[in-house]
JSON list of C-alpha atoms in Angstrom, two decimals:
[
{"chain": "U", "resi": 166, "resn": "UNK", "atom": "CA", "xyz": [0.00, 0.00, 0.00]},
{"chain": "U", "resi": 167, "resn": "UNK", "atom": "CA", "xyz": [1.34, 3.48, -0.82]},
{"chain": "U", "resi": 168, "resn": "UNK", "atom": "CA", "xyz": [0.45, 6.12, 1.38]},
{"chain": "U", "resi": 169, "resn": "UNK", "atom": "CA", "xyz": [1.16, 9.64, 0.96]},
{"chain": "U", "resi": 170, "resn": "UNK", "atom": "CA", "xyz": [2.75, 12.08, 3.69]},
{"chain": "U", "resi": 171, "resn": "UNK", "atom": "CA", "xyz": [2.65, 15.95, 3.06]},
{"chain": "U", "resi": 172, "resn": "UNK", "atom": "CA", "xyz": [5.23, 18.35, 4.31]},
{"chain": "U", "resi": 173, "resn": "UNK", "atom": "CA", "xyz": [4.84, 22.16, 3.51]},
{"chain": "U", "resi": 174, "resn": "UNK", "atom": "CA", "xyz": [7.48, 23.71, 2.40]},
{"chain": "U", "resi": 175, "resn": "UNK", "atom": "CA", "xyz": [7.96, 27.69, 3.12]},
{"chain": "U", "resi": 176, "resn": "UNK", "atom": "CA", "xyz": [8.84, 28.80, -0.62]},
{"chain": "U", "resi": 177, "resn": "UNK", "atom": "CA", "xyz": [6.21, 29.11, -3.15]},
{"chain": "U", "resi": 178, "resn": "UNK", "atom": "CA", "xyz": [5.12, 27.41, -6.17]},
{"chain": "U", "resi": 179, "resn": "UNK", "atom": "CA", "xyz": [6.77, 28.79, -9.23]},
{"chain": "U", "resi": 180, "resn": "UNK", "atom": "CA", "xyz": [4.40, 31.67, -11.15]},
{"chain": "U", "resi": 181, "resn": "UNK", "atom": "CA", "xyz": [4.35, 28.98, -14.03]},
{"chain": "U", "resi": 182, "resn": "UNK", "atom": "CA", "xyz": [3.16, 26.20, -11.89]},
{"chain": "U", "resi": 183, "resn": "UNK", "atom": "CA", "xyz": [0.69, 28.71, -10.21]},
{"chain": "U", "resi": 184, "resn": "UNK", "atom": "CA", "xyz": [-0.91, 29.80, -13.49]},
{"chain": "U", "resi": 185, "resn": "UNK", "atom": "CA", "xyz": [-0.86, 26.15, -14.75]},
{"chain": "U", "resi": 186, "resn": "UNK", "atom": "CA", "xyz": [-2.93, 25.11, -12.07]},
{"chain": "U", "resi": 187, "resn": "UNK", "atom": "CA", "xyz": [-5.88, 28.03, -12.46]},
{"chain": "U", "resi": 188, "resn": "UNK", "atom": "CA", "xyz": [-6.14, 26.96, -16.12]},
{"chain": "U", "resi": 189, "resn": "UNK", "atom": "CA", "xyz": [-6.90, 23.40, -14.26]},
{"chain": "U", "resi": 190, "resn": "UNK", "atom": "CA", "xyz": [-8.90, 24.57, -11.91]},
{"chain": "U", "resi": 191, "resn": "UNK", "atom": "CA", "xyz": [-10.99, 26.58, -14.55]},
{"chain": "U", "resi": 192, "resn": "UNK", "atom": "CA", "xyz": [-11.61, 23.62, -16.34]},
{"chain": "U", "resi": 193, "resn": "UNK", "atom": "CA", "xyz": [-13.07, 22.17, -13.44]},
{"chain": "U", "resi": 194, "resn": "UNK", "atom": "CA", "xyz": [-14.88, 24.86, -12.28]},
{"chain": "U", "resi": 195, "resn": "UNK", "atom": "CA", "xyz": [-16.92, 24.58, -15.66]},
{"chain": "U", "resi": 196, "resn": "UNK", "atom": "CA", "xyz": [-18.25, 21.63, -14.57]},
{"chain": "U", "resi": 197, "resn": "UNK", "atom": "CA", "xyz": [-19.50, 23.18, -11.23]},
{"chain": "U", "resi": 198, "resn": "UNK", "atom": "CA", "xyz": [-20.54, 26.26, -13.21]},
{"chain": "U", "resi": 199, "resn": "UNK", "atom": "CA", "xyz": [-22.42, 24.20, -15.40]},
{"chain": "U", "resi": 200, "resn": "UNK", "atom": "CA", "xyz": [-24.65, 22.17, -12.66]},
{"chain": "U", "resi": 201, "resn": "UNK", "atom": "CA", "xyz": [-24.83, 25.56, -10.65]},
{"chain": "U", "resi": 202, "resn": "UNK", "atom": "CA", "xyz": [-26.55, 27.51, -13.63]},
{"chain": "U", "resi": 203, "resn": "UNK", "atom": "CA", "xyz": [-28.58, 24.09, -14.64]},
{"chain": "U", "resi": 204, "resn": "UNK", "atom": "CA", "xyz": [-30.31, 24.48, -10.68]},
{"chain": "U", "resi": 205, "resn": "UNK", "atom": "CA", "xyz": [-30.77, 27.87, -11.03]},
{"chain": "U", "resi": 206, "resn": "UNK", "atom": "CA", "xyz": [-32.92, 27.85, -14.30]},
{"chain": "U", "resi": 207, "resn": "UNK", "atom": "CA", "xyz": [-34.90, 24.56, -13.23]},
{"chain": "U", "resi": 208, "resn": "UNK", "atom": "CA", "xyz": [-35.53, 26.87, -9.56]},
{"chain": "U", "resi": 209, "resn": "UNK", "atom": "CA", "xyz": [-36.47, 29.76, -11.16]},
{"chain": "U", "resi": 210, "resn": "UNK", "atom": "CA", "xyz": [-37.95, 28.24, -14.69]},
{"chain": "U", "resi": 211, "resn": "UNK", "atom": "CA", "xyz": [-36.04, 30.65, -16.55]},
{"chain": "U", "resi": 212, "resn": "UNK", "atom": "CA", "xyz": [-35.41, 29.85, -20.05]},
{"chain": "U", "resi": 213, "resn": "UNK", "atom": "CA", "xyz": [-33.00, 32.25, -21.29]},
{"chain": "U", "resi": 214, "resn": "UNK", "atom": "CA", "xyz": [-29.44, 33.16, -19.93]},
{"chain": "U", "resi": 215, "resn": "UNK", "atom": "CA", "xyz": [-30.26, 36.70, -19.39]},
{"chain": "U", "resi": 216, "resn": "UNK", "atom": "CA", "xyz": [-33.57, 35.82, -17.53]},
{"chain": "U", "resi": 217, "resn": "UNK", "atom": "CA", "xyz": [-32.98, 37.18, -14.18]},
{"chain": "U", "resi": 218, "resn": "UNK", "atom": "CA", "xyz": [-29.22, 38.05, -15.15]},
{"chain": "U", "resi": 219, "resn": "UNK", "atom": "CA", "xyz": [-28.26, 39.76, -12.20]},
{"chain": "U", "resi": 220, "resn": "UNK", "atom": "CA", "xyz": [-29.70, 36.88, -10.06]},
{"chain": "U", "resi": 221, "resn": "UNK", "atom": "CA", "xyz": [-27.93, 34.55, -11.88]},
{"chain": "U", "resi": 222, "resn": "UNK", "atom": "CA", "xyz": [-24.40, 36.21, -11.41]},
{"chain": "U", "resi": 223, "resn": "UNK", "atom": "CA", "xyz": [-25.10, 36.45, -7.55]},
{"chain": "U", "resi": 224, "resn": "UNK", "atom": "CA", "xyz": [-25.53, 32.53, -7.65]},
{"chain": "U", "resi": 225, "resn": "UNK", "atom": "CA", "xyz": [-22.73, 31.89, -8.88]},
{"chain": "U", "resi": 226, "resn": "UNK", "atom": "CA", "xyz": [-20.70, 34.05, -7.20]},
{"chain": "U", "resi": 227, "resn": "UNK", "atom": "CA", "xyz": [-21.96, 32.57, -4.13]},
{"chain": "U", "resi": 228, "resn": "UNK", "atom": "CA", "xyz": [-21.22, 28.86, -5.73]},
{"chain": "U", "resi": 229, "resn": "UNK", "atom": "CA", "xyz": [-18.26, 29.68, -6.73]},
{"chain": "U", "resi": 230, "resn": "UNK", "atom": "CA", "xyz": [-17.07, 31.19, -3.51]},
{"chain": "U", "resi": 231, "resn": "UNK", "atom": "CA", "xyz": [-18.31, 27.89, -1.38]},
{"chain": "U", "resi": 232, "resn": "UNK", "atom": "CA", "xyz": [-16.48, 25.74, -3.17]},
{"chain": "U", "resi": 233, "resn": "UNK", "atom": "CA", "xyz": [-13.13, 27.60, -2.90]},
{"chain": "U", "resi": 234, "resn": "UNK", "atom": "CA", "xyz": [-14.09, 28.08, 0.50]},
{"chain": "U", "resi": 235, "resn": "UNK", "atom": "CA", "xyz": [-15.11, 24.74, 1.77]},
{"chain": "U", "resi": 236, "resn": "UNK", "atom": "CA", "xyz": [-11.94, 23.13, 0.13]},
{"chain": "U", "resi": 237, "resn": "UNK", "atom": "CA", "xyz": [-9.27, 26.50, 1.59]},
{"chain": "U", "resi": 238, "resn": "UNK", "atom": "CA", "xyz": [-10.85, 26.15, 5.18]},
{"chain": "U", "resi": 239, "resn": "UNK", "atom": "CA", "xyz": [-11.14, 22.12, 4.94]},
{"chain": "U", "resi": 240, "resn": "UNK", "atom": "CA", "xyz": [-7.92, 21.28, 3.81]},
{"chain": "U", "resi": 241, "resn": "UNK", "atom": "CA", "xyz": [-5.87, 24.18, 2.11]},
{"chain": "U", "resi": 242, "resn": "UNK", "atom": "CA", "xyz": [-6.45, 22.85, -1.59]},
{"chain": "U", "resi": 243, "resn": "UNK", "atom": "CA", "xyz": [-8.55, 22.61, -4.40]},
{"chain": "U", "resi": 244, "resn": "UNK", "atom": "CA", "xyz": [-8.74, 19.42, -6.81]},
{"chain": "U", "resi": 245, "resn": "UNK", "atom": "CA", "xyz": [-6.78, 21.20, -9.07]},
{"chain": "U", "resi": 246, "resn": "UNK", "atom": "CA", "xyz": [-4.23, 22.30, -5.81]},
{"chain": "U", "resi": 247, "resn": "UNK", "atom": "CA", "xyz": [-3.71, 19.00, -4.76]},
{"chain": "U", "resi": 248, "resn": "UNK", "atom": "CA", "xyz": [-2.39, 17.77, -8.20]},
{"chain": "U", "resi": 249, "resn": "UNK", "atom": "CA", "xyz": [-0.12, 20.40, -9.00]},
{"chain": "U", "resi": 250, "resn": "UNK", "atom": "CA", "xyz": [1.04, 20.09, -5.09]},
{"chain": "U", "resi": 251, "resn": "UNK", "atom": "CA", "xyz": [0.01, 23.78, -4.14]},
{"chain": "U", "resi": 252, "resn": "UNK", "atom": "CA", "xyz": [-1.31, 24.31, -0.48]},
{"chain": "U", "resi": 253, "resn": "UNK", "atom": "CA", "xyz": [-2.95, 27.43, 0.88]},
{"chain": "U", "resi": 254, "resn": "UNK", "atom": "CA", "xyz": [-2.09, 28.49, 4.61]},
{"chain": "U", "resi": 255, "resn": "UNK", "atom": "CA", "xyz": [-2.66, 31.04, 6.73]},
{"chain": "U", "resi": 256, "resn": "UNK", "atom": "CA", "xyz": [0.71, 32.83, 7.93]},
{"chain": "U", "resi": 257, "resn": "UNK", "atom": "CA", "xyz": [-0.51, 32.83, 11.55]},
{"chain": "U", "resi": 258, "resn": "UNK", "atom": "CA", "xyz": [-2.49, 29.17, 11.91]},
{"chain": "U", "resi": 259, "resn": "UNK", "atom": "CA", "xyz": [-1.51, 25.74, 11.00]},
{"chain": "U", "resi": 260, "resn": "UNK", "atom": "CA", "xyz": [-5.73, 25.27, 9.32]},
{"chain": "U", "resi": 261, "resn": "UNK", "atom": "CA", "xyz": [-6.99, 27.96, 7.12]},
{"chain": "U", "resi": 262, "resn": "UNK", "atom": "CA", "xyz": [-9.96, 29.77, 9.20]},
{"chain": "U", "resi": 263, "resn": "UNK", "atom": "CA", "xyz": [-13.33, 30.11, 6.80]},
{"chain": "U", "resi": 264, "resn": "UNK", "atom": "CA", "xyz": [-13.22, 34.27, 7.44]},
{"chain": "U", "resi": 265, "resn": "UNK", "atom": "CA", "xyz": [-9.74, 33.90, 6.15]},
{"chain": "U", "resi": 266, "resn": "UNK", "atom": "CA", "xyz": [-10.86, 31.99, 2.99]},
{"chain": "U", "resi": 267, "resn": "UNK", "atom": "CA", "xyz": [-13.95, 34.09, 2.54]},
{"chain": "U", "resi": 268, "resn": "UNK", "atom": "CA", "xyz": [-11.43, 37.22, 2.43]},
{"chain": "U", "resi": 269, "resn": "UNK", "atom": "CA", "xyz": [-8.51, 35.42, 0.07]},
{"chain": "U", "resi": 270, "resn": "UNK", "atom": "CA", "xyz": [-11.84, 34.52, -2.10]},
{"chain": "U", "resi": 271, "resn": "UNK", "atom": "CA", "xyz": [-13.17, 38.29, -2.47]},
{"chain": "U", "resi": 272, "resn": "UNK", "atom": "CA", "xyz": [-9.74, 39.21, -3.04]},
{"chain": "U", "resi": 273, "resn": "UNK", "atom": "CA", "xyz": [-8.60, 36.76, -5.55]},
{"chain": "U", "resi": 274, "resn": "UNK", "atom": "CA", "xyz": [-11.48, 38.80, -7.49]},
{"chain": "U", "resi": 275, "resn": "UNK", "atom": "CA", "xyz": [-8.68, 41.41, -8.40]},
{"chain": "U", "resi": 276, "resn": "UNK", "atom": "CA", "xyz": [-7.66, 39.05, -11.19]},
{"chain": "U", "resi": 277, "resn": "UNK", "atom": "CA", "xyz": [-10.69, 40.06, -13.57]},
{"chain": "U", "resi": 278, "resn": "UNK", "atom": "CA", "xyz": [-12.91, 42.79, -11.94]},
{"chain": "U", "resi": 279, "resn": "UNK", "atom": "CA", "xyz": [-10.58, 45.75, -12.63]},
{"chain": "U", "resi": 280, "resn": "UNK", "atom": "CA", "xyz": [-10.11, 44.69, -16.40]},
{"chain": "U", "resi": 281, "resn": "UNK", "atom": "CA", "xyz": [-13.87, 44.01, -16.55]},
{"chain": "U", "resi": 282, "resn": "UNK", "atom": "CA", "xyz": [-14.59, 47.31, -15.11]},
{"chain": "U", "resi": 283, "resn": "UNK", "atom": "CA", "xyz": [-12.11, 49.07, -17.86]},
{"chain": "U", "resi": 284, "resn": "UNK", "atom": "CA", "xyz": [-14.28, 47.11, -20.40]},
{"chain": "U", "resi": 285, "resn": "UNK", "atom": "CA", "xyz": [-17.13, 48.67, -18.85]},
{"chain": "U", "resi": 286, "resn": "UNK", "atom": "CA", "xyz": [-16.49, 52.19, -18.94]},
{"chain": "U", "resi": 287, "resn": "UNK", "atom": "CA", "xyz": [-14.96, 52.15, -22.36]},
{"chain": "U", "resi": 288, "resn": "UNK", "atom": "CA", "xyz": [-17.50, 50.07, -23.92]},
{"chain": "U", "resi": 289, "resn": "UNK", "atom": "CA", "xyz": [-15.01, 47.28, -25.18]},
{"chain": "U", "resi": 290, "resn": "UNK", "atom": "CA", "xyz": [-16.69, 45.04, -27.22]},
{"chain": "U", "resi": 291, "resn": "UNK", "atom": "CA", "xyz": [-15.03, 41.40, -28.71]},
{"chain": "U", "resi": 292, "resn": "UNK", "atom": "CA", "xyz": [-11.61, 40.72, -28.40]},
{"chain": "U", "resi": 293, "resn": "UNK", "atom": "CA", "xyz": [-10.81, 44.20, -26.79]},
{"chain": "U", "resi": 294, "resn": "UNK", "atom": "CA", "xyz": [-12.85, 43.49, -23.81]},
{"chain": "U", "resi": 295, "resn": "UNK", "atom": "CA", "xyz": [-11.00, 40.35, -23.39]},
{"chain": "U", "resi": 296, "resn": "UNK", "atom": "CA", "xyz": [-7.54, 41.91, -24.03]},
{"chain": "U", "resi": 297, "resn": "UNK", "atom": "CA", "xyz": [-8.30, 44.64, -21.19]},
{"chain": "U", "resi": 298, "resn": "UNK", "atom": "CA", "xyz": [-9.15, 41.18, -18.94]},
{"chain": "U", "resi": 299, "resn": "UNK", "atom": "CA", "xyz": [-6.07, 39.50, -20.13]},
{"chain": "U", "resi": 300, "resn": "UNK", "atom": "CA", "xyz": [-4.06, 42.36, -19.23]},
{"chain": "U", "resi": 301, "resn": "UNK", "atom": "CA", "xyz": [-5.22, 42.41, -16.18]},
{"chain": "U", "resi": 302, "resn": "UNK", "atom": "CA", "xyz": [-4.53, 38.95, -15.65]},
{"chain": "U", "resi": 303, "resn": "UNK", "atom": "CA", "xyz": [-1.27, 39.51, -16.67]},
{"chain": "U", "resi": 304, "resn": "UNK", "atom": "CA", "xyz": [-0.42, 42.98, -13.98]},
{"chain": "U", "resi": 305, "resn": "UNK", "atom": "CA", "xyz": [-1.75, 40.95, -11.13]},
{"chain": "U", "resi": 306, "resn": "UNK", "atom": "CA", "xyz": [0.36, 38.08, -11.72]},
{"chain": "U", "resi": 307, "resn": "UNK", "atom": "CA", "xyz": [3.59, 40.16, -12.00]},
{"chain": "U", "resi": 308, "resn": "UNK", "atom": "CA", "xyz": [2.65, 41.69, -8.39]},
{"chain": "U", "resi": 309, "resn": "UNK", "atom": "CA", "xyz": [4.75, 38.75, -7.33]},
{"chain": "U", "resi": 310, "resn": "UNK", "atom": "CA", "xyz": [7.45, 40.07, -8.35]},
{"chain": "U", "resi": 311, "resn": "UNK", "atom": "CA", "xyz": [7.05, 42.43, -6.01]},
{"chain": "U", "resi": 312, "resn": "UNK", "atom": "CA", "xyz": [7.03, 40.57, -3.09]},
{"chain": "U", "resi": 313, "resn": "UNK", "atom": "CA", "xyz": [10.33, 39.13, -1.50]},
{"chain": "U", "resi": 314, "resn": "UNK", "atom": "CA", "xyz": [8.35, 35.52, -1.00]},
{"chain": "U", "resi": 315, "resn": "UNK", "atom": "CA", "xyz": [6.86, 35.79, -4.44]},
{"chain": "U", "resi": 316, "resn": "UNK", "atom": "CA", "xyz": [3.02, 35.93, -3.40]},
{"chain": "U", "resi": 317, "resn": "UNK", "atom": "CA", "xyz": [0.65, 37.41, -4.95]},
{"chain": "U", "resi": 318, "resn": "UNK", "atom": "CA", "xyz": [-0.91, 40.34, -3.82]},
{"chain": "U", "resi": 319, "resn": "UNK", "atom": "CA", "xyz": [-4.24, 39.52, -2.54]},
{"chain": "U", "resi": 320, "resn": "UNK", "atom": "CA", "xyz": [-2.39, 36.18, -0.35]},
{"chain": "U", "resi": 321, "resn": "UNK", "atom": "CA", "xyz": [-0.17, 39.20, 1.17]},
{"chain": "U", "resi": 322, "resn": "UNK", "atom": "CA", "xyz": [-3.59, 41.23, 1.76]},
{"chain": "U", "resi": 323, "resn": "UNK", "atom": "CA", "xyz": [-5.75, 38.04, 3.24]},
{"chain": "U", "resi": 324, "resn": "UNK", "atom": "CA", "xyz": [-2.52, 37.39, 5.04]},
{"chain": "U", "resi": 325, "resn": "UNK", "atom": "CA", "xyz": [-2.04, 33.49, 3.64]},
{"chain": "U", "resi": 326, "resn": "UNK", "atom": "CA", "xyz": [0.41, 32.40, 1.21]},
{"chain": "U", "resi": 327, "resn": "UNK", "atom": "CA", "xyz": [0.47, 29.54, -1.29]},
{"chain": "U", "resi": 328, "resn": "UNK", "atom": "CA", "xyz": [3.24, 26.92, -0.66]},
{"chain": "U", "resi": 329, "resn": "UNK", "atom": "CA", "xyz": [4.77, 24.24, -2.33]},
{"chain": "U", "resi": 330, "resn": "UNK", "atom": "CA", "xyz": [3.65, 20.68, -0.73]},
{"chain": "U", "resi": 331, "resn": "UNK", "atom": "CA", "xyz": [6.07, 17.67, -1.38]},
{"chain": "U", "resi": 332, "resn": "UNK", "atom": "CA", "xyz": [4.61, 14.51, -1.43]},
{"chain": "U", "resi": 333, "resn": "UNK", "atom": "CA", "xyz": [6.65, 11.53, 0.42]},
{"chain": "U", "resi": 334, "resn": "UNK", "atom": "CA", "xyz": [5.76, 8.35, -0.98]},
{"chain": "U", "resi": 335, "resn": "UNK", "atom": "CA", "xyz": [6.25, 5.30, 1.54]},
{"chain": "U", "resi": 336, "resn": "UNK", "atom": "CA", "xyz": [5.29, 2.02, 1.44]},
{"chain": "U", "resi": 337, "resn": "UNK", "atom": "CA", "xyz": [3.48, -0.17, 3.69]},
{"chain": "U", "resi": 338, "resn": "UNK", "atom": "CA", "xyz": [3.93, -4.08, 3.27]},
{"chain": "U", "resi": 339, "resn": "UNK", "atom": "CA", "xyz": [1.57, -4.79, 6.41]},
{"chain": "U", "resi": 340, "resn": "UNK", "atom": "CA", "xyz": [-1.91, -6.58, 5.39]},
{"chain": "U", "resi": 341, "resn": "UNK", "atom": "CA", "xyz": [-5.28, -4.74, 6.87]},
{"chain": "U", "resi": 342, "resn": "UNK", "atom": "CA", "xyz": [-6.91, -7.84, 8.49]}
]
């Protein structure tokens, strides 16, 4: 039997491995997006996407924001976190505390809303909408370079940080009776 021991290391994740995993983790939160909108139209009988709009971004925003913080607060990681071997802690606690996770979540917002909000106000449409996004994608994730532990700025804000975790394979050659 192979079992599996975690140790945290103090240095973070590369900024490669980092954005590796939130393409993952997108990927899988399409699925969860998916069922999330599905309950929402059969609980309000909408029909269209822009039926009760609004609502429907408030959902999943709420959704969204219990899954990242059920898995933070439970055990540090996401599904996509545990296979690229990237744990979130708090700098002051061994566990993650849910006010802590609800915080990093809000936060981690930064990523998209300021580039959606430059959309907004200068009425990009297509590809320039998602070029202001992408750019903003970009700034946020060079704001570890500004950090001597190379964390990104909403982990130095919610006062966590995002750590490498090694896995330790062992073996076990004693039968379970």
């Amino acid at each position: 039997m192979v079992q599996a021991q975690f140790t945290a290391a103090t240095a973070a994740p590369a900024l490669r491995r980092r954005m590796i995993c939130m393409v993952y983790e997108a990927m899988l939160l399409f699925g969860v997006v998916f069922v999330a909108g599905m309950i929402f139209d059969v609980w309000t009988q909408s029909r269209h996407a822009l039926t009760l709009r609004h609502a429907r971004e408030a959902w999943l925003f709420f959704v969204l924001g219990a899954y990242f913080v059920f898995f933070w607060s439970r055990s540090g990681q996401t599904l996509a976190m545990k296979t690229w071997s990237i744990k979130v802690i708090d700098d002051e606690r061994p566990k993650l505390p849910v006010i802590k996770a609800i915080v990093r979540y809000c936060l981690a917002w930064m990523w998209f809303l300021p580039g959606l909000a430059i959309a907004y106000q200068f009425e990009l449409k297509a590809w320039f909408a998602v070029a202001a996004v992408t750019a903003n994608v970009v700034l946020w994730a060079l704001t570890t370079r500004l950090d001597k532990d190379g964390q990104f700025l909403h982990d130095k804000l919610a006062k966590t940080r995002l750590v490498h975790v090694e896995v330790k394979l062992s073996t076990d050659t004693r039968q379970a009776d």
